[in-house]
Coordinates of N, CA and C and ligand atoms in Angstrom, one line a residue:
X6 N -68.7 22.4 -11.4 CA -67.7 21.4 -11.9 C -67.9 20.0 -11.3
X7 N -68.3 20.0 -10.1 CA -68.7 18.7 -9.1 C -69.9 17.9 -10.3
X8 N -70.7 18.7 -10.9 CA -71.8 17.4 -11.3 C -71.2 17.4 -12.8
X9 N -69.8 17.9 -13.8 CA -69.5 17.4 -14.6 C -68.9 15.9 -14.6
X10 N -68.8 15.1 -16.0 CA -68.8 14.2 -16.3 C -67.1 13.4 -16.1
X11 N -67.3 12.4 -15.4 CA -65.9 11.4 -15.5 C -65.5 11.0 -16.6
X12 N -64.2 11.1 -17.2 CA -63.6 10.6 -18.8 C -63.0 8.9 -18.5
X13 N -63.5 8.4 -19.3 CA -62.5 7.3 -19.1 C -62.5 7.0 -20.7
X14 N -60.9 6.1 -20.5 CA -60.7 6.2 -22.5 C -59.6 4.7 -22.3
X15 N -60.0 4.1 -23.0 CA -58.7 3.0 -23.7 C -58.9 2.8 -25.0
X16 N -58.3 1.6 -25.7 CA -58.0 1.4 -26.9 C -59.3 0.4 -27.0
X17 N -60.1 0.6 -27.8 CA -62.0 -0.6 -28.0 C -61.8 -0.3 -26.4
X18 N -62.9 -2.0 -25.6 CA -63.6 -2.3 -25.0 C -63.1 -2.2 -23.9
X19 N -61.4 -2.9 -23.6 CA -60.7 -2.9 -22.5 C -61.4 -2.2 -20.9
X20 N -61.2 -1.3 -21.7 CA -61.7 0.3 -20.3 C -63.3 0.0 -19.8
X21 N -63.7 -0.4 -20.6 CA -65.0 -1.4 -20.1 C -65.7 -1.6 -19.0
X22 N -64.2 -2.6 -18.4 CA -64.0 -3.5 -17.3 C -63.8 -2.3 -16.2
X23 N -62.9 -1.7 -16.6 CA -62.9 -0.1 -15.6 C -63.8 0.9 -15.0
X24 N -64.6 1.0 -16.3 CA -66.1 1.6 -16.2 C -67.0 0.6 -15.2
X25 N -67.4 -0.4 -15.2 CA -67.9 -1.2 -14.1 C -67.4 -1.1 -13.0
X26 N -66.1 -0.9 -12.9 CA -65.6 -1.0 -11.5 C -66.0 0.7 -10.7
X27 N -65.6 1.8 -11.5 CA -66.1 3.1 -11.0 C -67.4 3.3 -10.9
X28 N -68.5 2.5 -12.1 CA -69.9 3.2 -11.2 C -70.5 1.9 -10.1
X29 N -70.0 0.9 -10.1 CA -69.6 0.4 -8.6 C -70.0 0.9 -8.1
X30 N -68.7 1.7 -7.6 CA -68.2 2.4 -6.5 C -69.1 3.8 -6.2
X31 N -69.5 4.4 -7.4 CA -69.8 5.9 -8.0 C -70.6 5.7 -8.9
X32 N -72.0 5.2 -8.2 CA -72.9 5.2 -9.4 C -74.1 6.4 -9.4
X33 N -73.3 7.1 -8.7 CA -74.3 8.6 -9.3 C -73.5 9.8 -10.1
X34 N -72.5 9.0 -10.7 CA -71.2 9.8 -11.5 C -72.3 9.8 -12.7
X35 N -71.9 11.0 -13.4 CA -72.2 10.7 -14.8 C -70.7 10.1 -15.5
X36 N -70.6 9.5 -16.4 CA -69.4 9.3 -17.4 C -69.3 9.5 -19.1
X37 N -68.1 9.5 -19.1 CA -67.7 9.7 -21.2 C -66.9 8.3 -21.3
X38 N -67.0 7.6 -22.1 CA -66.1 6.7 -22.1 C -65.8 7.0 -23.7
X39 N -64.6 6.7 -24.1 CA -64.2 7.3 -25.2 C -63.3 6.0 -25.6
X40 N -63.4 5.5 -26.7 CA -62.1 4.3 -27.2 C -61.7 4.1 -28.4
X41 N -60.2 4.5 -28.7 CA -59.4 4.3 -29.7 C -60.3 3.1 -30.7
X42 N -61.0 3.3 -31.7 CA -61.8 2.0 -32.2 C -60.7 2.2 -33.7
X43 N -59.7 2.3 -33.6 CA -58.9 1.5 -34.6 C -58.2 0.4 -34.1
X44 N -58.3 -0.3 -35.8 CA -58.3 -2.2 -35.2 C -57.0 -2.5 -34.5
X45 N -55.9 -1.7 -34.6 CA -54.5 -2.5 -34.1 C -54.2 -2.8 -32.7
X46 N -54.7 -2.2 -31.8 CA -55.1 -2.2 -30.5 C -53.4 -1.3 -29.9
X47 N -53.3 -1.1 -28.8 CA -52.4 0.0 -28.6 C -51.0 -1.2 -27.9
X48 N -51.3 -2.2 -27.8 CA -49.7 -3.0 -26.6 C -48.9 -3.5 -27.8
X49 N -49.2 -3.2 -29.5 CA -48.1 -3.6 -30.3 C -47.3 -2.1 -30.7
X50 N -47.6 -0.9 -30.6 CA -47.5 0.2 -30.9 C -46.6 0.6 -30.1
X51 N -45.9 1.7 -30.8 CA -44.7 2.3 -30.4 C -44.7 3.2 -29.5
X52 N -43.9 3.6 -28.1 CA -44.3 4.4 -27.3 C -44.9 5.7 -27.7
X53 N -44.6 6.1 -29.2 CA -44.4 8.0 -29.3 C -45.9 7.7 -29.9
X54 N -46.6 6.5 -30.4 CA -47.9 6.2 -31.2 C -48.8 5.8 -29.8
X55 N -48.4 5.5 -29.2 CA -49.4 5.3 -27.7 C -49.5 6.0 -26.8
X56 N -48.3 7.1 -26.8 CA -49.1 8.8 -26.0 C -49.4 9.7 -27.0
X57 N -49.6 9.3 -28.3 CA -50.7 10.6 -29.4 C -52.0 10.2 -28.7
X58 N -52.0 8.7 -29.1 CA -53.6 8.0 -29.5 C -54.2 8.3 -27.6
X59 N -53.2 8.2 -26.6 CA -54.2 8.4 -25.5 C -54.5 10.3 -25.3
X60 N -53.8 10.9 -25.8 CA -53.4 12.3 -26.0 C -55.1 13.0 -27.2
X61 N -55.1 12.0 -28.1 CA -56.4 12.2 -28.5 C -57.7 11.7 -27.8
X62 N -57.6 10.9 -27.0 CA -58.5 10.4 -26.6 C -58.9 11.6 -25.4
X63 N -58.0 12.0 -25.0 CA -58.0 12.8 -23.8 C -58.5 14.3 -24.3
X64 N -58.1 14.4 -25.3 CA -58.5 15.9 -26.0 C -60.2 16.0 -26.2
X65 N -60.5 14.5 -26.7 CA -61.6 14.1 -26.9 C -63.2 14.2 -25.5
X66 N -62.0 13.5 -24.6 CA -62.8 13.7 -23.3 C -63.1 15.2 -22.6
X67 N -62.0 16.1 -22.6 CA -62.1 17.5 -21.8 C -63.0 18.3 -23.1
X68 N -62.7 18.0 -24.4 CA -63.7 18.8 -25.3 C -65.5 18.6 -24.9
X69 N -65.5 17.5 -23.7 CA -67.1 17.3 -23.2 C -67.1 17.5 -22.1
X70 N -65.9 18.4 -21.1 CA -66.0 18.8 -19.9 C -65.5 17.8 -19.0
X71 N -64.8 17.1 -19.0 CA -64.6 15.9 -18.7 C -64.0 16.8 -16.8
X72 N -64.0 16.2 -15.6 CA -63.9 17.0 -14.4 C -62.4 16.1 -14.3
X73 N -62.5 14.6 -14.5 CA -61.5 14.0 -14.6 C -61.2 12.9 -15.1
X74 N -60.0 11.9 -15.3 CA -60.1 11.3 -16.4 C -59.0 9.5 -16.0
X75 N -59.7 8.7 -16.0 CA -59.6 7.5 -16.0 C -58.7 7.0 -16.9
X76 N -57.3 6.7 -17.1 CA -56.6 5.9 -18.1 C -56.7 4.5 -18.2
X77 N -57.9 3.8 -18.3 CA -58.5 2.8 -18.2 C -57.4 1.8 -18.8
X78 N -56.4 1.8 -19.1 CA -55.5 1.1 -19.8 C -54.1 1.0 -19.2
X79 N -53.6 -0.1 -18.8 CA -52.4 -0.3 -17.9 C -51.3 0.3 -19.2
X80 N -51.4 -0.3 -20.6 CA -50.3 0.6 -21.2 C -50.0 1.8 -22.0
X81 N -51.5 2.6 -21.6 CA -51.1 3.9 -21.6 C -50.9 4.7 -20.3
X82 N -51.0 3.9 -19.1 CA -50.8 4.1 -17.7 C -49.2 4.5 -17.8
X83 N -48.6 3.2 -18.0 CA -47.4 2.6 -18.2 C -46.5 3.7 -18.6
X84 N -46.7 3.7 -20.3 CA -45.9 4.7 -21.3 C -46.4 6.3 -20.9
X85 N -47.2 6.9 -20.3 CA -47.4 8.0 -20.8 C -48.9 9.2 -19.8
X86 N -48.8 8.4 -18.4 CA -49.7 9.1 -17.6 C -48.3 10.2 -16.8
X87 N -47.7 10.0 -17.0 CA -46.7 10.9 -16.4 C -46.6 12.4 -17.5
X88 N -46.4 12.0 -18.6 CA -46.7 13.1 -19.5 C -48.0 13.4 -19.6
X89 N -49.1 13.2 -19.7 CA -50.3 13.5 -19.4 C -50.9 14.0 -18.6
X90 N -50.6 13.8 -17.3 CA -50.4 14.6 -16.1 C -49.6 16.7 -15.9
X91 N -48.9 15.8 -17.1 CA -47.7 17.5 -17.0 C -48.5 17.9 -18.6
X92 N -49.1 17.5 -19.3 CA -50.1 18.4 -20.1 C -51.3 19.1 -20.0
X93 N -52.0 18.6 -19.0 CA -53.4 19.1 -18.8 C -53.4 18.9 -17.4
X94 N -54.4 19.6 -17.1 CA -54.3 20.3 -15.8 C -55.7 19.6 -14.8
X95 N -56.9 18.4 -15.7 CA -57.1 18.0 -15.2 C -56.7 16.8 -14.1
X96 N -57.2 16.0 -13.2 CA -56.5 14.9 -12.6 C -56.6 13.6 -13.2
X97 N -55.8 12.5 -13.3 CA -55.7 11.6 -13.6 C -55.6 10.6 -12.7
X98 N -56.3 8.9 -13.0 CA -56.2 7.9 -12.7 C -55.6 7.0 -13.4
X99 N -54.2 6.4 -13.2 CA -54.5 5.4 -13.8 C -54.1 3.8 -13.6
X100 N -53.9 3.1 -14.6 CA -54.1 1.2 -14.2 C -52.6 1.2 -13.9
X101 N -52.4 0.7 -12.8 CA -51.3 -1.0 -12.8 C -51.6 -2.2 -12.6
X102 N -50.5 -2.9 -12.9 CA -50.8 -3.8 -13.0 C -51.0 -4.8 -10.7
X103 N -51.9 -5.3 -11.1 CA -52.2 -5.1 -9.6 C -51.2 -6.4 -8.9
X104 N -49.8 -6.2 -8.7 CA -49.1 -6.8 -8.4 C -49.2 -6.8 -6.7
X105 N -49.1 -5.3 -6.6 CA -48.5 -5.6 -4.8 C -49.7 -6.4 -4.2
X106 N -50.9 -6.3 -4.6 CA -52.1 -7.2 -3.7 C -51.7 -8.5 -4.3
X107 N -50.7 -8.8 -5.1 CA -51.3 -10.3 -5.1 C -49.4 -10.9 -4.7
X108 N -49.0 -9.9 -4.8 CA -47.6 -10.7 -3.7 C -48.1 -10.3 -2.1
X109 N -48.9 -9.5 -1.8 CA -49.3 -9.6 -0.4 C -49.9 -11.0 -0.1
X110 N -51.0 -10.9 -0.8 CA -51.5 -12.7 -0.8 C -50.6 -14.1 -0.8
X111 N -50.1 -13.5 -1.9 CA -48.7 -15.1 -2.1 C -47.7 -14.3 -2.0
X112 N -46.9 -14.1 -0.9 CA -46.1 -13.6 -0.6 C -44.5 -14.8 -1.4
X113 N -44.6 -15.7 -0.7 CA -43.6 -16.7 -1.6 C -44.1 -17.6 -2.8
X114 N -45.5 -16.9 -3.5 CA -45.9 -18.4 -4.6 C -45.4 -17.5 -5.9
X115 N -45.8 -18.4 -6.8 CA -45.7 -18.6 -8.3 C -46.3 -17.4 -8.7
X116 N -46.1 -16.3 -9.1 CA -46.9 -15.1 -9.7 C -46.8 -14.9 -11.1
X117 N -48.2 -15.2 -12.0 CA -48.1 -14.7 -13.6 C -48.5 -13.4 -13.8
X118 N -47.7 -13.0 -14.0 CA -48.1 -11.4 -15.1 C -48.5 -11.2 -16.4
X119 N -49.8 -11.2 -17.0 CA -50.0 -11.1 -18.3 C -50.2 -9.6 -18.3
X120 N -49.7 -9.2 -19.5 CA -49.8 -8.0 -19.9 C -49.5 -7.8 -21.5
X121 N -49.5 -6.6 -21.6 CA -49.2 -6.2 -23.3 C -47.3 -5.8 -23.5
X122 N -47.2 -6.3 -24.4 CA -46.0 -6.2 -24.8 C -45.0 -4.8 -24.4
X123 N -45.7 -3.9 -24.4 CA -45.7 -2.6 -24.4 C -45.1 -2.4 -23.1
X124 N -46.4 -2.7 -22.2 CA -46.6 -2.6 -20.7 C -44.7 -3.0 -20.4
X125 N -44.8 -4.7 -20.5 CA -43.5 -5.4 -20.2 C -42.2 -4.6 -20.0
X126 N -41.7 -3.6 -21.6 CA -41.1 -2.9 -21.5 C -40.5 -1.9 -20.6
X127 N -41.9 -1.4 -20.0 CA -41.7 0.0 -19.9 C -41.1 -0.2 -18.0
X128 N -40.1 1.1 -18.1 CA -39.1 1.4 -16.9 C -40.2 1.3 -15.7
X129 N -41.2 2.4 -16.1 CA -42.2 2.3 -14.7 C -43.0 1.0 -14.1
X130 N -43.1 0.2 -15.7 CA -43.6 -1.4 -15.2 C -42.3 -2.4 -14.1
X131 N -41.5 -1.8 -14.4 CA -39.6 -2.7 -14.5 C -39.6 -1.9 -12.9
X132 N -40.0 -0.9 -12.5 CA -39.7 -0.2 -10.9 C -40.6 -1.2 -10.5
X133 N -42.1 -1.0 -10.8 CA -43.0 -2.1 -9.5 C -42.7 -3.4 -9.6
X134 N -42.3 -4.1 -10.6 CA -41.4 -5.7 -10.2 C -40.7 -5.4 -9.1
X135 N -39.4 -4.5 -9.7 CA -38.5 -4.5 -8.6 C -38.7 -4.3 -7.2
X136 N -39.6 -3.5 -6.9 CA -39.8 -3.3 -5.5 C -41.2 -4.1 -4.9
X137 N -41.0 -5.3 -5.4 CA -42.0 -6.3 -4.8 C -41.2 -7.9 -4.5
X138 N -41.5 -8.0 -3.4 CA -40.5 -8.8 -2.9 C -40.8 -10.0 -2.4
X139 N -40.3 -10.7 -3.9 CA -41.1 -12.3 -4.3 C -40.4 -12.5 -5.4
X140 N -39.2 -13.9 -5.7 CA -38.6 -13.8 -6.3 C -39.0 -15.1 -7.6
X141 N -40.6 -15.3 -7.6 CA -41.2 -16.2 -8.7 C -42.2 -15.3 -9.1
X142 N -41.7 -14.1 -9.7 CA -42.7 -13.6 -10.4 C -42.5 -13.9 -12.3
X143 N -43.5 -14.4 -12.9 CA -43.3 -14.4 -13.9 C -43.8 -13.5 -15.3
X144 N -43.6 -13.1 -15.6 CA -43.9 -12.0 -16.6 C -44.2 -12.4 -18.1
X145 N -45.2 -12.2 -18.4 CA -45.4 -13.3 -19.9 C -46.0 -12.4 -20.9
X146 N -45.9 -11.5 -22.0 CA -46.7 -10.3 -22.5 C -47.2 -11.7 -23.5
X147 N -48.4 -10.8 -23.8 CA -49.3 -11.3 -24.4 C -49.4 -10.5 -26.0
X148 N -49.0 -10.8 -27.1 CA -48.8 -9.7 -28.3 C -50.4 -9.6 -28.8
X149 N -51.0 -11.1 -28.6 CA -52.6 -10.9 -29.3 C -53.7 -10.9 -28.4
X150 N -53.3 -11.3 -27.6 CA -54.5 -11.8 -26.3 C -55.7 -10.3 -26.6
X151 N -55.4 -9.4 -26.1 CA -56.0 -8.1 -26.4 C -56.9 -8.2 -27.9
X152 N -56.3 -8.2 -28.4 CA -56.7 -8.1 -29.8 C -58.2 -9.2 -29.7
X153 N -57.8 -10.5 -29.5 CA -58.5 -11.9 -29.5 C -59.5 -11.4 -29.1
X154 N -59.5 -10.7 -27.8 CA -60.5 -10.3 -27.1 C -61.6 -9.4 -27.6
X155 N -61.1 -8.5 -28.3 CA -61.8 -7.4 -28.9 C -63.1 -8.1 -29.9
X156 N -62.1 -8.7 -30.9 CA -62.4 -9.6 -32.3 C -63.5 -10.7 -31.6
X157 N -63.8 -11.2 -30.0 CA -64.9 -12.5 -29.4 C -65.2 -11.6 -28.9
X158 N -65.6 -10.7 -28.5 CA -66.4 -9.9 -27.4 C -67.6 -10.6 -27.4
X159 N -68.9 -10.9 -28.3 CA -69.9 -11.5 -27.9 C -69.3 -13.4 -28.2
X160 N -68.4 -13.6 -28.5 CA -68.3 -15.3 -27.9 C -66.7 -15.2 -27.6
X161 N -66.7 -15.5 -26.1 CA -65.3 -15.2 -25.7 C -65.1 -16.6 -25.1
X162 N -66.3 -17.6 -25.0 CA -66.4 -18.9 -24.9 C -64.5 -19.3 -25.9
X163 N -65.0 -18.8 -26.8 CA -63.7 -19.7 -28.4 C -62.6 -19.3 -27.6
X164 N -62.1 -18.2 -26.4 CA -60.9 -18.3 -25.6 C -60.4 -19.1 -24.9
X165 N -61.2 -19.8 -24.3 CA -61.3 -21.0 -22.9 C -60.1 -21.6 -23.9
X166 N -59.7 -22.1 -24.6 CA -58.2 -23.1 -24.8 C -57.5 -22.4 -24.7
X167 N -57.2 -21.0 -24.6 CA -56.1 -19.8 -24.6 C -55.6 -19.5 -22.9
X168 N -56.7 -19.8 -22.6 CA -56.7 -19.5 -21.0 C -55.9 -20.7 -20.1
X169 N -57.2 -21.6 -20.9 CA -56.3 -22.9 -20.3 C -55.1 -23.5 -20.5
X170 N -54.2 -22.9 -21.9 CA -52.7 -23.3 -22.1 C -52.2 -22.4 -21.2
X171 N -52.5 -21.0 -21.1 CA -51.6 -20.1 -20.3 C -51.6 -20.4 -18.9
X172 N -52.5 -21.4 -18.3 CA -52.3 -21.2 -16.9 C -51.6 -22.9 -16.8
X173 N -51.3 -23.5 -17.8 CA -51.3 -24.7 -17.6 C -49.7 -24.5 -18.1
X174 N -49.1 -23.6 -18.9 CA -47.9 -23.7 -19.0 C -46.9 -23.2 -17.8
X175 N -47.8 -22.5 -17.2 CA -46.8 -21.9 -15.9 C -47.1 -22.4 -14.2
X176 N -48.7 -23.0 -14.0 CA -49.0 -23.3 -13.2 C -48.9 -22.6 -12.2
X177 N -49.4 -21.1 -12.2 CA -49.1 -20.2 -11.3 C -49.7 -20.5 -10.0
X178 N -49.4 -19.7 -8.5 CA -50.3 -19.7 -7.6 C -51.1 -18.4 -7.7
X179 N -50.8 -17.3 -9.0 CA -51.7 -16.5 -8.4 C -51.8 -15.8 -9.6
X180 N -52.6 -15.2 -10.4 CA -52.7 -14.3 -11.9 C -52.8 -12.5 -12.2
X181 N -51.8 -12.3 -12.2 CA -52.1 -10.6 -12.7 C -52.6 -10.3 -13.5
X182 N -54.0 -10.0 -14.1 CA -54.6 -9.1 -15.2 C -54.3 -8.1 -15.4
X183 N -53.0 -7.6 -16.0 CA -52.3 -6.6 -16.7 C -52.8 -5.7 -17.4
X184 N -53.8 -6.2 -17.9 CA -54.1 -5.2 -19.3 C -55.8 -5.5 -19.2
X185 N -56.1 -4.3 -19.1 CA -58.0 -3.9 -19.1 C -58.7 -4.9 -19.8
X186 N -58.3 -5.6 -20.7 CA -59.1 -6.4 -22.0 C -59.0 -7.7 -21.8
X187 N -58.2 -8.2 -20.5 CA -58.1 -9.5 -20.4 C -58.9 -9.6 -19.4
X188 N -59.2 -9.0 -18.7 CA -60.5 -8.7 -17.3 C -61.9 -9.2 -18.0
X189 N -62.0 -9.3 -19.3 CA -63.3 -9.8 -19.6 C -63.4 -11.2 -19.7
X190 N -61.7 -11.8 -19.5 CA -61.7 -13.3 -19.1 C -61.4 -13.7 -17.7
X191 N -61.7 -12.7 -16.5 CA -61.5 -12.9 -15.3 C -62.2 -14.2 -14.8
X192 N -63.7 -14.5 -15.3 CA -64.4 -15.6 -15.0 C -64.0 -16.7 -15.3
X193 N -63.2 -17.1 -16.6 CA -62.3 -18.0 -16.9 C -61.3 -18.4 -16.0
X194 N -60.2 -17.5 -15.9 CA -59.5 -17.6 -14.9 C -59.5 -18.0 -13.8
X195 N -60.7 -17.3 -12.9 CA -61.2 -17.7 -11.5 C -61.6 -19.3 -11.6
X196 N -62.2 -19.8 -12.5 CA -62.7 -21.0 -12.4 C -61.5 -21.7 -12.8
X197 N -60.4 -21.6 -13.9 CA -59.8 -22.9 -14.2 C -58.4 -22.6 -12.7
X198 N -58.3 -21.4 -12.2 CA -57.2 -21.6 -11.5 C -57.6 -20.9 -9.6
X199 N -58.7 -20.7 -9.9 CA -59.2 -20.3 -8.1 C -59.7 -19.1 -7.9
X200 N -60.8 -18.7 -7.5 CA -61.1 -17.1 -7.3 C -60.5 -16.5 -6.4
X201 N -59.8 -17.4 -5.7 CA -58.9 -15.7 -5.2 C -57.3 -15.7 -5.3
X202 N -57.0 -16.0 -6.6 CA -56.1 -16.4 -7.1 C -55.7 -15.4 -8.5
X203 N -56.9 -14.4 -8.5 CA -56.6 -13.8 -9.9 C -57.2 -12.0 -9.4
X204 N -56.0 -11.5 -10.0 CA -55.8 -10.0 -9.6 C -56.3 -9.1 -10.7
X205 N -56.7 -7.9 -10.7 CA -56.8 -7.4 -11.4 C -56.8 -5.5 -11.2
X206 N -56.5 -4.7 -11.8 CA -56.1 -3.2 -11.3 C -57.2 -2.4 -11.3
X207 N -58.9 -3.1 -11.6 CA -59.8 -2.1 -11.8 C -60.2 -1.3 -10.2
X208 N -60.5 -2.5 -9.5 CA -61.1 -2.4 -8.0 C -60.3 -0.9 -7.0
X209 N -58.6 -1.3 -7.4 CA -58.0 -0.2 -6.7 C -58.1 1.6 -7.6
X210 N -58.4 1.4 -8.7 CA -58.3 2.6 -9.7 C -59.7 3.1 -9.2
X211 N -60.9 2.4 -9.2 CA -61.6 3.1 -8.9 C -62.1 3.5 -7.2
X212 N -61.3 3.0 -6.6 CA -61.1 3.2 -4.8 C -60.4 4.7 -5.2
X213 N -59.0 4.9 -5.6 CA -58.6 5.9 -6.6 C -59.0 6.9 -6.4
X214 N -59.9 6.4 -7.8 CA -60.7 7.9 -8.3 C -61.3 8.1 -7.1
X215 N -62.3 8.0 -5.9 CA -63.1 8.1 -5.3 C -62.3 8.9 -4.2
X216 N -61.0 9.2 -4.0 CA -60.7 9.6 -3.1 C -59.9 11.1 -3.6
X217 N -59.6 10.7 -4.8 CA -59.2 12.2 -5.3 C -60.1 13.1 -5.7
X218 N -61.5 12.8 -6.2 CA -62.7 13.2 -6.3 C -62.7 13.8 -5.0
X219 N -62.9 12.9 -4.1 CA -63.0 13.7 -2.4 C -61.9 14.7 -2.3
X220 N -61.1 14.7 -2.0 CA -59.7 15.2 -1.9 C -60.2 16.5 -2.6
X221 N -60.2 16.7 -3.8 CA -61.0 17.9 -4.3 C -62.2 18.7 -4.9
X222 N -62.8 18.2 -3.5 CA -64.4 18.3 -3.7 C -65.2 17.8 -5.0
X223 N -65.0 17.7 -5.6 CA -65.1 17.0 -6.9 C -66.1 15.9 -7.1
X224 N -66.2 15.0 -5.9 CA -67.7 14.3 -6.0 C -69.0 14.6 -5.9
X225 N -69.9 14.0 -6.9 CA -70.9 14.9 -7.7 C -71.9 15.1 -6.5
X226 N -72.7 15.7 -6.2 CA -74.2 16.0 -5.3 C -75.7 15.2 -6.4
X227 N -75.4 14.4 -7.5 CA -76.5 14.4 -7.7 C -77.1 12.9 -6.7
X228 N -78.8 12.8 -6.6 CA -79.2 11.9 -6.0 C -79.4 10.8 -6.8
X229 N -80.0 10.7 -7.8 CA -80.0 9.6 -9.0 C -78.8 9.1 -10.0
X230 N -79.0 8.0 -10.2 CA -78.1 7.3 -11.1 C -77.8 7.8 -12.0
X231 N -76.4 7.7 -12.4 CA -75.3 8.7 -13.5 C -75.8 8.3 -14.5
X232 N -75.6 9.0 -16.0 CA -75.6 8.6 -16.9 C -74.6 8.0 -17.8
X233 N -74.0 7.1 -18.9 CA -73.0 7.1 -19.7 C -72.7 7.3 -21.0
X234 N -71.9 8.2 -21.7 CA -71.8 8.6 -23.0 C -70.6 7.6 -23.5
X235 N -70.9 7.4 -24.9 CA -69.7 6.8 -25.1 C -69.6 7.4 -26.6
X236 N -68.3 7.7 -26.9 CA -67.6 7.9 -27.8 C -66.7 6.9 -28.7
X237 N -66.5 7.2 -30.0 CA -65.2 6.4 -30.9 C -64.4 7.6 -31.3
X238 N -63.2 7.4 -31.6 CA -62.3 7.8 -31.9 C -61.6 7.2 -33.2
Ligands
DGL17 N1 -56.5 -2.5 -22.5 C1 -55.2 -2.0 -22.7 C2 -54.3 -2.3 -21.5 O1 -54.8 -2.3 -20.4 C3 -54.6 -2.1 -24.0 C4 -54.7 -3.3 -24.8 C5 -54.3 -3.1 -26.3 O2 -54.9 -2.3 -26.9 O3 -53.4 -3.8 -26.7 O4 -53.1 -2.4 -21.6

């Protein structure tokens, strides 16, 4: 079971950014990356439509042995890793939005939260505000940003004026990348507003996985570089 394959799954590309960060860390993992490749993207969708679609993705993954499985998406993190967890019996990782490191940093500044509409909502997103304690956090869902991203993936250049109203409307001291798909404008970000000024949930998910893998022997023995499969849905 140690040399089967790591699952990771979001909605398109998002999970991407996730996948980089785990073979990082674990680049003698093999991996499945699997992604919802229908166009509506998952942060306008309705809770009971965004734990099917991660629910298939997941079905998708353990049907290739998957040992464990990466919810590469803060809003299927959000809505529905808790039921996911109590359906299958493998282990799970998944995204938040990486707030406590960046109220550790700016403990009293200006904190923006981008995320998906979805994410915003949800009670479990509404507990980690609450218990972070900093009272300029600002929270801004993004309904297309995701989408935008998908639709530029090879020219994400045509974003740079999206980036630059959003940081220019709120003048944050510090940026939460909420949602897996905006991490492909992290380089944007760092430059128009500071590199160590912009947060993101991949770095700790895959710290994460690496310890739960340990925790149950589960990290692989091979000596050479993993390989990656990727799937559509
Ligand atoms: N990448 C996902 C997230 O982290 C979902 C984005 C979307 O499909 O709207 O929330």
């Amino acid at each position: 079971m140690k040399n089967a394959p790591i699952g990771i799954f979001d909605s398109g590309s998002g999970g991407l950014t996730t996948l980089d960060s785990c073979r990082s860390l674990l680049p003698n993992e093999n991996y499945i990356y699997v992604s919802d490749a229908r166009p509506d993207g998952w942060g306008g969708l309705t809770e009971v439509n965004i734990a099917r679609r991660a629910s298939e993705c997941v079905d998708k993954l353990l049907s290739c042995g998957c040992k464990a499985v990466v919810a590469a998406c803060n809003t299927a993190t959000e809505v529905g890793i808790g039921l996911l967890r109590d359906n299958y019996s493998v282990p799970f990782v998944g995204l938040e939005p990486a707030l406590k490191p960046a109220v550790r940093a700016f403990p009293d500044g200006k904190i923006l939260v981008l995320c998906t509409p979805a994410t915003a909502r949800q009670t479990k997103f509404k507990e980690l505000l609450s218990c972070c304690d900093n009272a300029h956090i600002k929270v801004r869902p993004q309904p297309e940003l995701a989408k935008k991203i998908e639709k530029n993936l090879y020219d994400l250049d045509v974003l740079l004026p999206e980036v630059e109203h959003i940081i220019e409307a709120d003048k944050p001291d510090a940026i939460v990348l909420g949602c897996t798909h905006y991490v492909f404008l992290r380089h944007m970000f760092e430059r128009i507003a500071g590199a160590d000024k912009v947060f993101d949930g991949n770095g700790g998910a895959a710290r994460r996985l690496k310890s739960i893998l340990a925790e149950r022997g589960l990290l692989c023995d091979r000596k050479n570089a993993g390989a990656v499969e990727f799937h559509k849905i």
